[in-house]
Each structure stands twice: as C-alpha cells, then as structure tokens.
Short mmCIF file of N, CA and C in Angstrom, two decimals:
data_model
loop_
_atom_site.label_atom_id
_atom_site.label_comp_id
_atom_site.label_asym_id
_atom_site.label_seq_id
_atom_site.Cartn_x
_atom_site.Cartn_y
_atom_site.Cartn_z
N LEU V 29 -7.74 3.13 29.11
CA LEU V 29 -8.58 2.59 28.08
C LEU V 29 -7.80 1.83 26.99
N TYR V 30 -6.53 2.35 26.68
CA TYR V 30 -5.70 1.72 25.75
C TYR V 30 -5.43 0.27 26.17
N ASN V 31 -4.98 0.10 27.51
CA ASN V 31 -4.67 -1.23 28.00
C ASN V 31 -5.95 -2.13 27.93
N PHE V 32 -7.06 -1.55 28.32
CA PHE V 32 -8.35 -2.33 28.31
C PHE V 32 -8.65 -2.89 26.97
N ILE V 33 -8.51 -2.07 25.98
CA ILE V 33 -8.82 -2.46 24.60
C ILE V 33 -7.71 -3.41 23.98
N PHE V 34 -6.41 -2.95 24.16
CA PHE V 34 -5.38 -3.75 23.55
C PHE V 34 -5.35 -5.20 24.09
N TYR V 35 -5.54 -5.39 25.40
CA TYR V 35 -5.43 -6.75 25.97
C TYR V 35 -6.56 -7.62 25.53
N ILE V 36 -7.52 -7.19 24.87
CA ILE V 36 -8.56 -8.02 24.23
C ILE V 36 -7.86 -8.83 23.20
N THR V 37 -6.82 -8.34 22.54
CA THR V 37 -6.10 -9.11 21.51
C THR V 37 -5.40 -10.34 22.15
N MET V 38 -5.08 -10.24 23.42
CA MET V 38 -4.46 -11.38 24.03
C MET V 38 -5.49 -12.53 24.23
N ALA V 39 -6.75 -12.17 24.38
CA ALA V 39 -7.82 -13.07 24.46
C ALA V 39 -8.03 -13.74 23.10
N ALA V 40 -8.00 -12.93 22.06
CA ALA V 40 -8.11 -13.37 20.71
C ALA V 40 -6.98 -14.43 20.38
N PHE V 41 -5.79 -14.10 20.79
CA PHE V 41 -4.67 -15.00 20.48
C PHE V 41 -4.82 -16.34 21.09
N GLY V 42 -5.58 -16.48 22.13
CA GLY V 42 -5.80 -17.75 22.72
C GLY V 42 -6.62 -18.67 21.91
N TYR V 43 -7.23 -18.17 20.83
CA TYR V 43 -8.02 -18.95 19.95
C TYR V 43 -7.44 -19.28 18.55
N PHE V 44 -6.12 -18.86 18.42
CA PHE V 44 -5.45 -19.12 17.19
C PHE V 44 -5.39 -20.63 16.85
N ASN V 45 -5.10 -21.46 17.79
CA ASN V 45 -5.03 -22.91 17.59
C ASN V 45 -6.27 -23.53 17.03
N ILE V 46 -7.44 -22.94 17.42
CA ILE V 46 -8.70 -23.47 16.85
C ILE V 46 -8.76 -23.17 15.31
N TYR V 47 -8.29 -22.06 14.92
CA TYR V 47 -8.21 -21.73 13.53
C TYR V 47 -7.28 -22.60 12.82
N PHE V 48 -6.12 -22.80 13.45
CA PHE V 48 -5.05 -23.71 12.78
C PHE V 48 -5.67 -25.17 12.62
N GLN V 49 -6.42 -25.60 13.62
CA GLN V 49 -7.09 -26.89 13.51
C GLN V 49 -8.17 -26.93 12.39
N ASP V 50 -8.92 -25.88 12.33
CA ASP V 50 -9.89 -25.74 11.21
C ASP V 50 -9.21 -25.65 9.86
N ALA V 51 -8.02 -25.11 9.91
CA ALA V 51 -7.34 -24.99 8.61
C ALA V 51 -6.75 -26.32 8.14
N GLY V 52 -6.79 -27.38 9.01
CA GLY V 52 -6.38 -28.70 8.57
C GLY V 52 -4.99 -29.05 9.15
N LEU V 53 -4.44 -28.34 10.04
CA LEU V 53 -3.12 -28.62 10.60
C LEU V 53 -3.30 -29.71 11.73
N ASN V 54 -2.37 -30.58 11.73
CA ASN V 54 -2.31 -31.61 12.83
C ASN V 54 -1.71 -31.03 14.07
N SER V 55 -1.73 -31.79 15.07
CA SER V 55 -1.17 -31.30 16.46
C SER V 55 0.28 -30.91 16.33
N PHE V 56 1.03 -31.76 15.60
CA PHE V 56 2.49 -31.44 15.47
C PHE V 56 2.73 -30.15 14.75
N GLN V 57 2.00 -29.96 13.64
CA GLN V 57 2.09 -28.75 12.82
C GLN V 57 1.72 -27.50 13.61
N ILE V 58 0.62 -27.62 14.40
CA ILE V 58 0.15 -26.53 15.32
C ILE V 58 1.26 -26.20 16.25
N GLY V 59 1.90 -27.11 16.85
CA GLY V 59 2.98 -26.93 17.78
C GLY V 59 4.14 -26.23 17.13
N LEU V 60 4.52 -26.57 15.91
CA LEU V 60 5.58 -25.93 15.18
C LEU V 60 5.20 -24.47 14.78
N VAL V 61 3.97 -24.31 14.37
CA VAL V 61 3.48 -22.98 13.96
C VAL V 61 3.60 -22.00 15.14
N ASN V 62 3.33 -22.56 16.35
CA ASN V 62 3.49 -21.69 17.53
C ASN V 62 4.86 -21.60 18.06
N ALA V 63 5.65 -22.55 17.96
CA ALA V 63 6.98 -22.56 18.59
C ALA V 63 8.11 -21.92 17.83
N ILE V 64 8.23 -22.28 16.54
CA ILE V 64 9.35 -21.84 15.72
C ILE V 64 9.51 -20.27 15.70
N PRO V 65 8.36 -19.59 15.38
CA PRO V 65 8.49 -18.07 15.32
C PRO V 65 8.90 -17.43 16.64
N ARG V 66 8.53 -18.09 17.73
CA ARG V 66 8.84 -17.51 19.06
C ARG V 66 10.39 -17.50 19.29
N ILE V 67 11.04 -18.57 18.66
CA ILE V 67 12.55 -18.64 18.80
C ILE V 67 13.10 -17.31 18.18
N PHE V 68 12.60 -17.06 16.94
CA PHE V 68 13.06 -15.79 16.28
C PHE V 68 12.78 -14.53 17.06
N ALA V 69 11.70 -14.57 17.73
CA ALA V 69 11.27 -13.36 18.62
C ALA V 69 12.34 -13.06 19.57
N LEU V 70 12.87 -13.97 20.21
CA LEU V 70 13.91 -13.77 21.24
C LEU V 70 15.13 -13.05 20.59
N LEU V 71 15.38 -13.37 19.31
CA LEU V 71 16.56 -12.68 18.62
C LEU V 71 16.24 -11.27 18.14
N LEU V 72 14.91 -11.05 17.81
CA LEU V 72 14.45 -9.86 17.21
C LEU V 72 14.07 -8.74 18.23
N MET V 73 13.79 -9.15 19.45
CA MET V 73 13.38 -8.16 20.39
C MET V 73 14.42 -7.10 20.70
N PRO V 74 15.69 -7.42 20.79
CA PRO V 74 16.68 -6.34 20.98
C PRO V 74 16.70 -5.40 19.78
N ILE V 75 16.43 -5.85 18.60
CA ILE V 75 16.39 -4.99 17.48
C ILE V 75 15.33 -3.86 17.63
N TRP V 76 14.16 -4.29 18.03
CA TRP V 76 13.06 -3.34 18.33
C TRP V 76 13.49 -2.35 19.37
N GLY V 77 14.11 -2.79 20.47
CA GLY V 77 14.57 -1.87 21.53
C GLY V 77 15.61 -0.92 20.98
N PHE V 78 16.47 -1.40 20.12
CA PHE V 78 17.51 -0.55 19.57
C PHE V 78 16.87 0.55 18.66
N LEU V 79 15.88 0.17 17.87
CA LEU V 79 15.19 1.12 16.95
C LEU V 79 14.48 2.14 17.83
N THR V 80 13.85 1.70 18.87
CA THR V 80 13.15 2.64 19.68
C THR V 80 14.13 3.66 20.38
N ASP V 81 15.15 3.11 20.82
CA ASP V 81 16.20 4.01 21.45
C ASP V 81 16.89 4.88 20.51
N TYR V 82 17.25 4.40 19.36
CA TYR V 82 17.98 5.14 18.31
C TYR V 82 17.15 6.33 17.83
N PHE V 83 15.92 6.08 17.50
CA PHE V 83 14.99 7.09 16.98
C PHE V 83 14.33 7.91 18.07
N GLN V 84 14.44 7.46 19.34
CA GLN V 84 13.82 8.10 20.46
C GLN V 84 12.36 8.37 20.28
N GLU V 85 11.69 7.41 19.61
CA GLU V 85 10.28 7.60 19.25
C GLU V 85 9.46 6.32 19.54
N ASN V 86 9.29 6.11 20.84
CA ASN V 86 8.54 5.04 21.34
C ASN V 86 7.19 4.84 20.66
N LYS V 87 6.49 5.96 20.59
CA LYS V 87 5.11 5.91 20.11
C LYS V 87 5.10 5.57 18.62
N LYS V 88 6.11 6.03 17.86
CA LYS V 88 6.11 5.76 16.43
C LYS V 88 6.49 4.32 16.14
N VAL V 89 7.36 3.81 16.96
CA VAL V 89 7.74 2.36 16.83
C VAL V 89 6.51 1.53 17.30
N LEU V 90 5.85 1.92 18.40
CA LEU V 90 4.63 1.20 18.79
C LEU V 90 3.59 1.24 17.65
N PHE V 91 3.43 2.34 16.96
CA PHE V 91 2.48 2.39 15.79
C PHE V 91 2.87 1.42 14.74
N ILE V 92 4.16 1.29 14.45
CA ILE V 92 4.64 0.40 13.31
C ILE V 92 4.35 -0.97 13.77
N THR V 93 4.55 -1.34 15.00
CA THR V 93 4.32 -2.74 15.43
C THR V 93 2.77 -3.05 15.41
N LEU V 94 1.97 -2.08 15.85
CA LEU V 94 0.48 -2.31 15.77
C LEU V 94 0.05 -2.45 14.32
N LEU V 95 0.59 -1.61 13.43
CA LEU V 95 0.22 -1.70 12.03
C LEU V 95 0.70 -3.02 11.41
N GLY V 96 1.88 -3.32 11.70
CA GLY V 96 2.48 -4.70 11.15
C GLY V 96 1.58 -5.80 11.55
N THR V 97 1.18 -5.85 12.89
CA THR V 97 0.34 -6.86 13.43
C THR V 97 -1.01 -6.80 12.70
N LEU V 98 -1.55 -5.66 12.49
CA LEU V 98 -2.82 -5.56 11.84
C LEU V 98 -2.79 -6.05 10.32
N ILE V 99 -1.71 -5.78 9.60
CA ILE V 99 -1.64 -6.32 8.26
C ILE V 99 -1.49 -7.80 8.23
N THR V 100 -0.69 -8.32 9.22
CA THR V 100 -0.51 -9.75 9.34
C THR V 100 -1.80 -10.46 9.71
N ILE V 101 -2.59 -9.91 10.57
CA ILE V 101 -3.82 -10.46 11.03
C ILE V 101 -4.83 -10.55 9.87
N ILE V 102 -4.84 -9.55 9.05
CA ILE V 102 -5.84 -9.50 7.87
C ILE V 102 -5.50 -10.64 6.96
N ILE V 103 -4.30 -11.07 6.86
CA ILE V 103 -3.91 -12.11 5.91
C ILE V 103 -4.22 -13.47 6.40
N PHE V 104 -4.37 -13.64 7.68
CA PHE V 104 -4.56 -15.02 8.23
C PHE V 104 -5.88 -15.70 7.71
N PRO V 105 -6.99 -15.03 7.64
CA PRO V 105 -8.15 -15.82 7.14
C PRO V 105 -8.06 -16.40 5.77
N VAL V 106 -7.16 -15.90 4.91
CA VAL V 106 -7.03 -16.45 3.60
C VAL V 106 -5.87 -17.44 3.43
N THR V 107 -5.19 -17.70 4.57
CA THR V 107 -4.04 -18.58 4.54
C THR V 107 -4.42 -20.00 5.20
N LYS V 108 -4.17 -20.99 4.40
CA LYS V 108 -4.57 -22.31 4.89
C LYS V 108 -3.50 -23.34 4.96
N THR V 109 -2.39 -23.09 4.24
CA THR V 109 -1.32 -24.11 4.14
C THR V 109 -0.34 -24.02 5.32
N PHE V 110 0.24 -25.09 5.70
CA PHE V 110 1.17 -25.11 6.83
C PHE V 110 2.36 -24.10 6.58
N LYS V 111 2.95 -24.27 5.42
CA LYS V 111 4.14 -23.38 5.10
C LYS V 111 3.86 -21.84 5.19
N LEU V 112 2.68 -21.50 4.56
CA LEU V 112 2.32 -20.10 4.61
C LEU V 112 1.97 -19.70 6.03
N LEU V 113 1.34 -20.54 6.78
CA LEU V 113 0.99 -20.22 8.17
C LEU V 113 2.33 -19.98 8.93
N MET V 114 3.24 -20.82 8.75
CA MET V 114 4.60 -20.64 9.45
C MET V 114 5.23 -19.35 9.13
N ILE V 115 5.19 -18.88 7.88
CA ILE V 115 5.69 -17.61 7.54
C ILE V 115 4.94 -16.50 8.16
N LEU V 116 3.63 -16.64 8.00
CA LEU V 116 2.71 -15.58 8.55
C LEU V 116 2.83 -15.51 10.06
N MET V 117 3.00 -16.60 10.73
CA MET V 117 3.16 -16.60 12.22
C MET V 117 4.52 -15.94 12.54
N PHE V 118 5.55 -16.06 11.73
CA PHE V 118 6.82 -15.36 12.05
C PHE V 118 6.54 -13.86 11.96
N PHE V 119 5.88 -13.45 10.92
CA PHE V 119 5.66 -11.93 10.77
C PHE V 119 4.72 -11.41 11.93
N TYR V 120 3.72 -12.25 12.26
CA TYR V 120 2.89 -11.87 13.41
C TYR V 120 3.76 -11.70 14.71
N THR V 121 4.63 -12.67 14.96
CA THR V 121 5.49 -12.67 16.09
C THR V 121 6.42 -11.46 16.03
N LEU V 122 6.97 -11.21 14.92
CA LEU V 122 7.90 -10.13 14.74
C LEU V 122 7.32 -8.81 15.14
N PHE V 123 6.00 -8.59 14.71
CA PHE V 123 5.41 -7.29 15.05
C PHE V 123 4.60 -7.26 16.34
N GLN V 124 4.07 -8.39 16.79
CA GLN V 124 3.23 -8.45 17.97
C GLN V 124 4.02 -8.48 19.33
N ASN V 125 5.21 -9.14 19.30
CA ASN V 125 5.92 -9.29 20.56
C ASN V 125 6.36 -8.01 21.16
N PRO V 126 6.84 -7.06 20.42
CA PRO V 126 7.30 -5.80 21.11
C PRO V 126 6.22 -4.84 21.61
N ILE V 127 4.94 -5.16 21.31
CA ILE V 127 3.90 -4.15 21.65
C ILE V 127 3.74 -4.03 23.13
N ILE V 128 3.78 -5.07 23.89
CA ILE V 128 3.53 -4.92 25.36
C ILE V 128 4.72 -4.18 25.99
N PRO V 129 5.97 -4.67 25.62
CA PRO V 129 7.12 -3.88 26.28
C PRO V 129 7.11 -2.46 25.89
N LEU V 130 6.79 -2.07 24.60
CA LEU V 130 6.78 -0.69 24.19
C LEU V 130 5.64 0.09 24.96
N SER V 131 4.50 -0.59 25.11
CA SER V 131 3.39 0.09 25.87
C SER V 131 3.74 0.31 27.30
N ASP V 132 4.33 -0.72 27.90
CA ASP V 132 4.72 -0.59 29.32
C ASP V 132 5.77 0.45 29.46
N SER V 133 6.71 0.56 28.51
CA SER V 133 7.69 1.60 28.63
C SER V 133 7.14 2.98 28.59
N LEU V 134 6.19 3.17 27.71
CA LEU V 134 5.46 4.50 27.65
C LEU V 134 4.75 4.72 28.97
N LEU V 135 4.11 3.78 29.47
CA LEU V 135 3.38 3.91 30.77
C LEU V 135 4.31 4.24 31.85
N LEU V 136 5.44 3.59 32.01
CA LEU V 136 6.40 3.79 33.08
C LEU V 136 7.04 5.14 32.95
N ASP V 137 7.37 5.61 31.73
CA ASP V 137 7.82 6.95 31.51
C ASP V 137 6.80 7.98 31.92
N TYR V 138 5.54 7.76 31.60
CA TYR V 138 4.51 8.65 31.99
C TYR V 138 4.37 8.74 33.56
N LEU V 139 4.45 7.57 34.21
CA LEU V 139 4.30 7.50 35.59
C LEU V 139 5.51 8.18 36.38
N GLY V 140 6.67 8.08 35.76
CA GLY V 140 7.87 8.56 36.39
C GLY V 140 8.03 8.15 37.80
N ASP V 141 8.01 9.05 38.75
CA ASP V 141 8.29 8.72 40.17
C ASP V 141 7.10 7.98 40.76
N ASN V 142 5.98 8.02 40.02
CA ASN V 142 4.80 7.36 40.53
C ASN V 142 4.65 5.86 39.98
N SER V 143 5.77 5.22 39.69
CA SER V 143 5.76 3.91 39.04
C SER V 143 4.97 2.87 39.94
N ASN V 144 4.76 3.21 41.16
CA ASN V 144 3.99 2.24 41.99
C ASN V 144 2.53 2.21 41.62
N LEU V 145 2.07 3.08 40.72
CA LEU V 145 0.74 3.05 40.11
C LEU V 145 0.59 2.15 38.96
N TYR V 146 1.68 1.56 38.50
CA TYR V 146 1.73 0.73 37.32
C TYR V 146 0.58 -0.36 37.39
N GLY V 147 0.42 -0.95 38.50
CA GLY V 147 -0.54 -2.07 38.67
C GLY V 147 -2.00 -1.59 38.36
N LYS V 148 -2.34 -0.37 38.71
CA LYS V 148 -3.68 0.11 38.45
C LYS V 148 -3.95 0.21 36.99
N TYR V 149 -2.92 0.68 36.26
CA TYR V 149 -3.10 0.76 34.75
C TYR V 149 -3.09 -0.57 34.07
N ARG V 150 -2.21 -1.42 34.59
CA ARG V 150 -2.08 -2.80 34.03
C ARG V 150 -3.36 -3.66 34.34
N LEU V 151 -3.98 -3.32 35.46
CA LEU V 151 -5.20 -4.03 35.80
C LEU V 151 -6.31 -3.85 34.69
N TRP V 152 -6.35 -2.74 34.09
CA TRP V 152 -7.31 -2.46 33.03
C TRP V 152 -7.06 -3.48 31.87
N GLY V 153 -5.85 -3.78 31.58
CA GLY V 153 -5.55 -4.74 30.51
C GLY V 153 -6.12 -6.19 30.90
N SER V 154 -5.83 -6.53 32.16
CA SER V 154 -6.37 -7.89 32.66
C SER V 154 -7.84 -7.87 32.65
N THR V 155 -8.48 -6.75 33.00
CA THR V 155 -9.95 -6.72 32.89
C THR V 155 -10.48 -6.83 31.47
N GLY V 156 -9.87 -6.17 30.59
CA GLY V 156 -10.21 -6.24 29.13
C GLY V 156 -10.11 -7.67 28.63
N TYR V 157 -9.05 -8.41 29.10
CA TYR V 157 -8.77 -9.76 28.69
C TYR V 157 -10.00 -10.62 29.31
N MET V 158 -10.20 -10.53 30.60
CA MET V 158 -11.18 -11.35 31.32
C MET V 158 -12.57 -11.18 30.81
N LEU V 159 -12.92 -9.91 30.51
CA LEU V 159 -14.39 -9.71 29.99
C LEU V 159 -14.55 -10.13 28.62
N SER V 160 -13.49 -10.24 27.79
CA SER V 160 -13.68 -10.60 26.39
C SER V 160 -13.43 -12.02 26.08
N VAL V 161 -12.60 -12.78 26.83
CA VAL V 161 -12.28 -14.10 26.45
C VAL V 161 -13.46 -15.01 26.32
N SER V 162 -14.34 -15.04 27.18
CA SER V 162 -15.57 -15.88 27.08
C SER V 162 -16.47 -15.40 26.01
N VAL V 163 -16.69 -14.11 25.90
CA VAL V 163 -17.58 -13.61 24.84
C VAL V 163 -17.07 -13.94 23.47
N LEU V 164 -15.74 -13.81 23.29
CA LEU V 164 -15.12 -14.17 22.04
C LEU V 164 -15.30 -15.64 21.79
N GLY V 165 -15.10 -16.46 22.79
CA GLY V 165 -15.32 -17.91 22.56
C GLY V 165 -16.75 -18.26 22.06
N TYR V 166 -17.72 -17.67 22.70
CA TYR V 166 -19.05 -17.86 22.30
C TYR V 166 -19.29 -17.40 20.86
N PHE V 167 -18.78 -16.26 20.55
CA PHE V 167 -18.91 -15.70 19.19
C PHE V 167 -18.21 -16.63 18.15
N LEU V 168 -17.08 -17.12 18.38
CA LEU V 168 -16.40 -18.01 17.48
C LEU V 168 -17.15 -19.30 17.35
N GLU V 169 -17.64 -19.80 18.41
CA GLU V 169 -18.48 -21.13 18.34
C GLU V 169 -19.67 -20.90 17.54
N ALA V 170 -20.31 -19.76 17.65
CA ALA V 170 -21.58 -19.43 16.91
C ALA V 170 -21.27 -19.19 15.38
N THR V 171 -20.12 -18.68 15.10
CA THR V 171 -19.77 -18.26 13.71
C THR V 171 -18.68 -19.19 13.09
N SER V 172 -17.54 -18.59 12.93
CA SER V 172 -16.43 -19.32 12.30
C SER V 172 -15.14 -18.85 12.95
N SER V 173 -14.16 -19.84 13.01
CA SER V 173 -12.88 -19.44 13.70
C SER V 173 -12.16 -18.32 12.93
N SER V 174 -12.37 -18.20 11.60
CA SER V 174 -11.72 -17.20 10.82
C SER V 174 -12.18 -15.79 11.24
N ASN V 175 -13.39 -15.71 11.82
CA ASN V 175 -13.86 -14.38 12.25
C ASN V 175 -13.05 -13.77 13.38
N LEU V 176 -12.26 -14.66 14.03
CA LEU V 176 -11.35 -14.26 15.07
C LEU V 176 -10.43 -13.18 14.53
N PHE V 177 -9.98 -13.28 13.31
CA PHE V 177 -8.98 -12.25 12.84
C PHE V 177 -9.63 -10.93 12.46
N TYR V 178 -10.91 -10.94 12.18
CA TYR V 178 -11.64 -9.75 11.96
C TYR V 178 -11.83 -8.93 13.18
N VAL V 179 -12.21 -9.70 14.26
CA VAL V 179 -12.37 -9.05 15.61
C VAL V 179 -11.06 -8.54 16.04
N TYR V 180 -9.97 -9.28 15.90
CA TYR V 180 -8.64 -8.90 16.24
C TYR V 180 -8.25 -7.57 15.52
N ALA V 181 -8.58 -7.53 14.17
CA ALA V 181 -8.23 -6.38 13.39
C ALA V 181 -8.93 -5.11 13.91
N VAL V 182 -10.24 -5.25 14.22
CA VAL V 182 -10.96 -4.13 14.79
C VAL V 182 -10.35 -3.62 16.12
N ILE V 183 -10.04 -4.53 16.95
CA ILE V 183 -9.39 -4.22 18.24
C ILE V 183 -8.04 -3.46 18.02
N LEU V 184 -7.24 -3.88 17.04
CA LEU V 184 -5.99 -3.28 16.77
C LEU V 184 -6.23 -1.85 16.26
N ILE V 185 -7.18 -1.72 15.37
CA ILE V 185 -7.49 -0.31 14.89
C ILE V 185 -7.90 0.61 16.04
N LEU V 186 -8.72 0.05 16.95
CA LEU V 186 -9.12 0.85 18.12
C LEU V 186 -7.88 1.19 18.97
N SER V 187 -6.97 0.21 19.10
CA SER V 187 -5.77 0.41 19.88
C SER V 187 -4.86 1.46 19.25
N MET V 188 -4.77 1.46 17.87
CA MET V 188 -3.95 2.48 17.19
C MET V 188 -4.56 3.87 17.36
N PHE V 189 -5.91 3.97 17.37
CA PHE V 189 -6.54 5.23 17.60
C PHE V 189 -6.21 5.71 18.99
N LEU V 190 -6.37 4.85 20.04
CA LEU V 190 -6.15 5.24 21.44
C LEU V 190 -4.72 5.52 21.73
N MET V 191 -3.80 4.83 20.96
CA MET V 191 -2.38 5.10 21.24
C MET V 191 -1.96 6.59 20.99
N TYR V 192 -2.72 7.26 20.19
CA TYR V 192 -2.41 8.66 19.94
C TYR V 192 -2.67 9.50 21.07
N PHE V 193 -3.52 9.10 21.99
CA PHE V 193 -3.79 9.82 23.27
C PHE V 193 -2.76 9.51 24.41
N LEU V 194 -1.89 8.52 24.14
CA LEU V 194 -0.93 8.12 25.15
C LEU V 194 0.16 9.26 25.16
N PRO V 195 0.67 9.61 26.30
CA PRO V 195 1.71 10.69 26.39
C PRO V 195 3.03 10.22 25.68
N LYS V 196 3.70 11.19 25.04
CA LYS V 196 4.94 10.93 24.43
C LYS V 196 6.04 10.90 25.50
N SER V 197 6.98 9.98 25.32
CA SER V 197 8.05 9.83 26.30
C SER V 197 9.02 11.04 26.19
N GLU V 198 9.33 11.52 27.36
CA GLU V 198 10.15 12.74 27.47
C GLU V 198 11.58 12.32 27.94
N ARG V 199 11.81 11.04 28.15
CA ARG V 199 13.04 10.53 28.74
C ARG V 199 14.18 10.51 27.75
N GLU V 200 15.32 10.90 28.08
CA GLU V 200 16.56 10.83 27.31
C GLU V 200 17.07 9.41 27.38
N ILE V 201 17.37 8.80 26.24
CA ILE V 201 17.82 7.41 26.24
C ILE V 201 19.21 7.38 25.64
N GLU V 202 20.07 6.61 26.30
CA GLU V 202 21.44 6.36 25.80
C GLU V 202 21.26 5.28 24.67
N VAL V 203 21.72 5.64 23.49
CA VAL V 203 21.58 4.80 22.33
C VAL V 203 22.80 3.80 22.32
N LEU V 204 22.46 2.59 22.15
CA LEU V 204 23.55 1.54 22.00
C LEU V 204 24.21 1.59 20.75
N ASN V 205 25.52 1.26 20.71
CA ASN V 205 26.21 1.06 19.49
C ASN V 205 25.70 -0.25 18.89
N PRO V 206 25.57 -0.36 17.59
CA PRO V 206 25.12 -1.69 17.03
C PRO V 206 26.06 -2.80 17.37
N GLY V 207 27.32 -2.52 17.64
CA GLY V 207 28.20 -3.59 18.03
C GLY V 207 27.94 -4.15 19.45
N ASP V 208 27.19 -3.39 20.16
CA ASP V 208 26.83 -3.84 21.56
C ASP V 208 25.88 -5.01 21.54
N PHE V 209 25.22 -5.30 20.36
CA PHE V 209 24.36 -6.43 20.27
C PHE V 209 25.03 -7.77 20.58
N LYS V 210 26.30 -7.78 20.30
CA LYS V 210 27.11 -9.06 20.63
C LYS V 210 27.03 -9.32 22.15
N ASN V 211 27.11 -8.27 22.87
CA ASN V 211 27.16 -8.40 24.36
C ASN V 211 25.70 -8.71 24.79
N ILE V 212 24.66 -8.19 24.23
CA ILE V 212 23.32 -8.38 24.55
C ILE V 212 23.02 -9.90 24.31
N PHE V 213 23.36 -10.42 23.10
CA PHE V 213 23.12 -11.84 22.82
C PHE V 213 23.87 -12.81 23.70
N LYS V 214 25.09 -12.38 24.14
CA LYS V 214 25.84 -13.29 25.02
C LYS V 214 25.08 -13.39 26.35
N LYS V 215 24.42 -12.28 26.88
CA LYS V 215 23.78 -12.33 28.08
C LYS V 215 22.43 -13.14 27.95
#
C-alpha cells in the first residue's frame, strides 16, 4: 500500500513543467529549473546514505525526506519567480531523490532471502502511478496547475502515515568514515 500511494507522487511530478509554464517561465528556464538541481542531487545522495548508515535508522531518515519534500511542495504554489523556483527545486530534489532508494532498502531488508519477491511489491508502485497519471491530468486541466501541489501534499501525508507500518530494518550496517567520501566521489 505504501508503494501504491507513494508512486502517485511520481505521476504528480510529471506535471511540474505545466506549473512552471503557467508561472511564466520560458522553455530555457524550465530546462534549467529541472536540470541544475539534479546535478546537486548526484553529490548529495551519498550524504543521505551516510546519514542512514551512521544513525542506523532508515525509517527515520525516510521520514525526514518525506517531511522535507512535503514542506517544499507546500511552498511551490506561492512561488512564481525563476530564481525562487530554482532554489525551491534544489530543496525539492535534496529531499525527494533519496526517498525511493530508502524505501527500496527497507523493502529489501524486509524481504531478506526472499528478495526475488521485490517485483511484486514494486509492481504496486507502478500500478499507483498508472492509475493516477491520467486522473491527475484531467483534474489539473479542469482546475489549476497549482492544485498539483496540494494533491502531492496529501499523497505525501498518506505516505508518511503508511511508512510507520513498514518494518524496521534489522540489518547491521558498516558505517563509512567521512573521509571515504573522497573514494565514493572518485567512483
């Protein structure tokens, strides 16, 4: 159920560019708003992994990323300028990008030796996406593109609620030394 609900946010993300266009951004600006924060995401992902391993609290870090994404999403409808949207998109990317890897890690820990069942659980995410993408499109066409973020916020709140029913990871993790980041970035 968590995967089914959370992956609806992926459908919502597909409509961000419509909001950016309605906010008055041109094609070049929309491209920048989407591209530049993603570059930072590549650099920030290992930090989220380090925090998760260091605190050995996958669910707590997942909650922080969901909450950070929720706070960011709530600010979008009142943001209309290119510079502010760039900053907001950076924070959105900062919090949203680690959610799927953290969720998958929890799932794989839960499955343990039955990791071959991963596809069954992940299929529910794809189903949530497929069932919601068209409905969301019709809804936004009938209302306003800024309503996208309110729907996204509700889905995130539901995801945060359902996250508490996910099993806690029992796996022992070897914590990296912060100096090991140099090796990670080289790779």
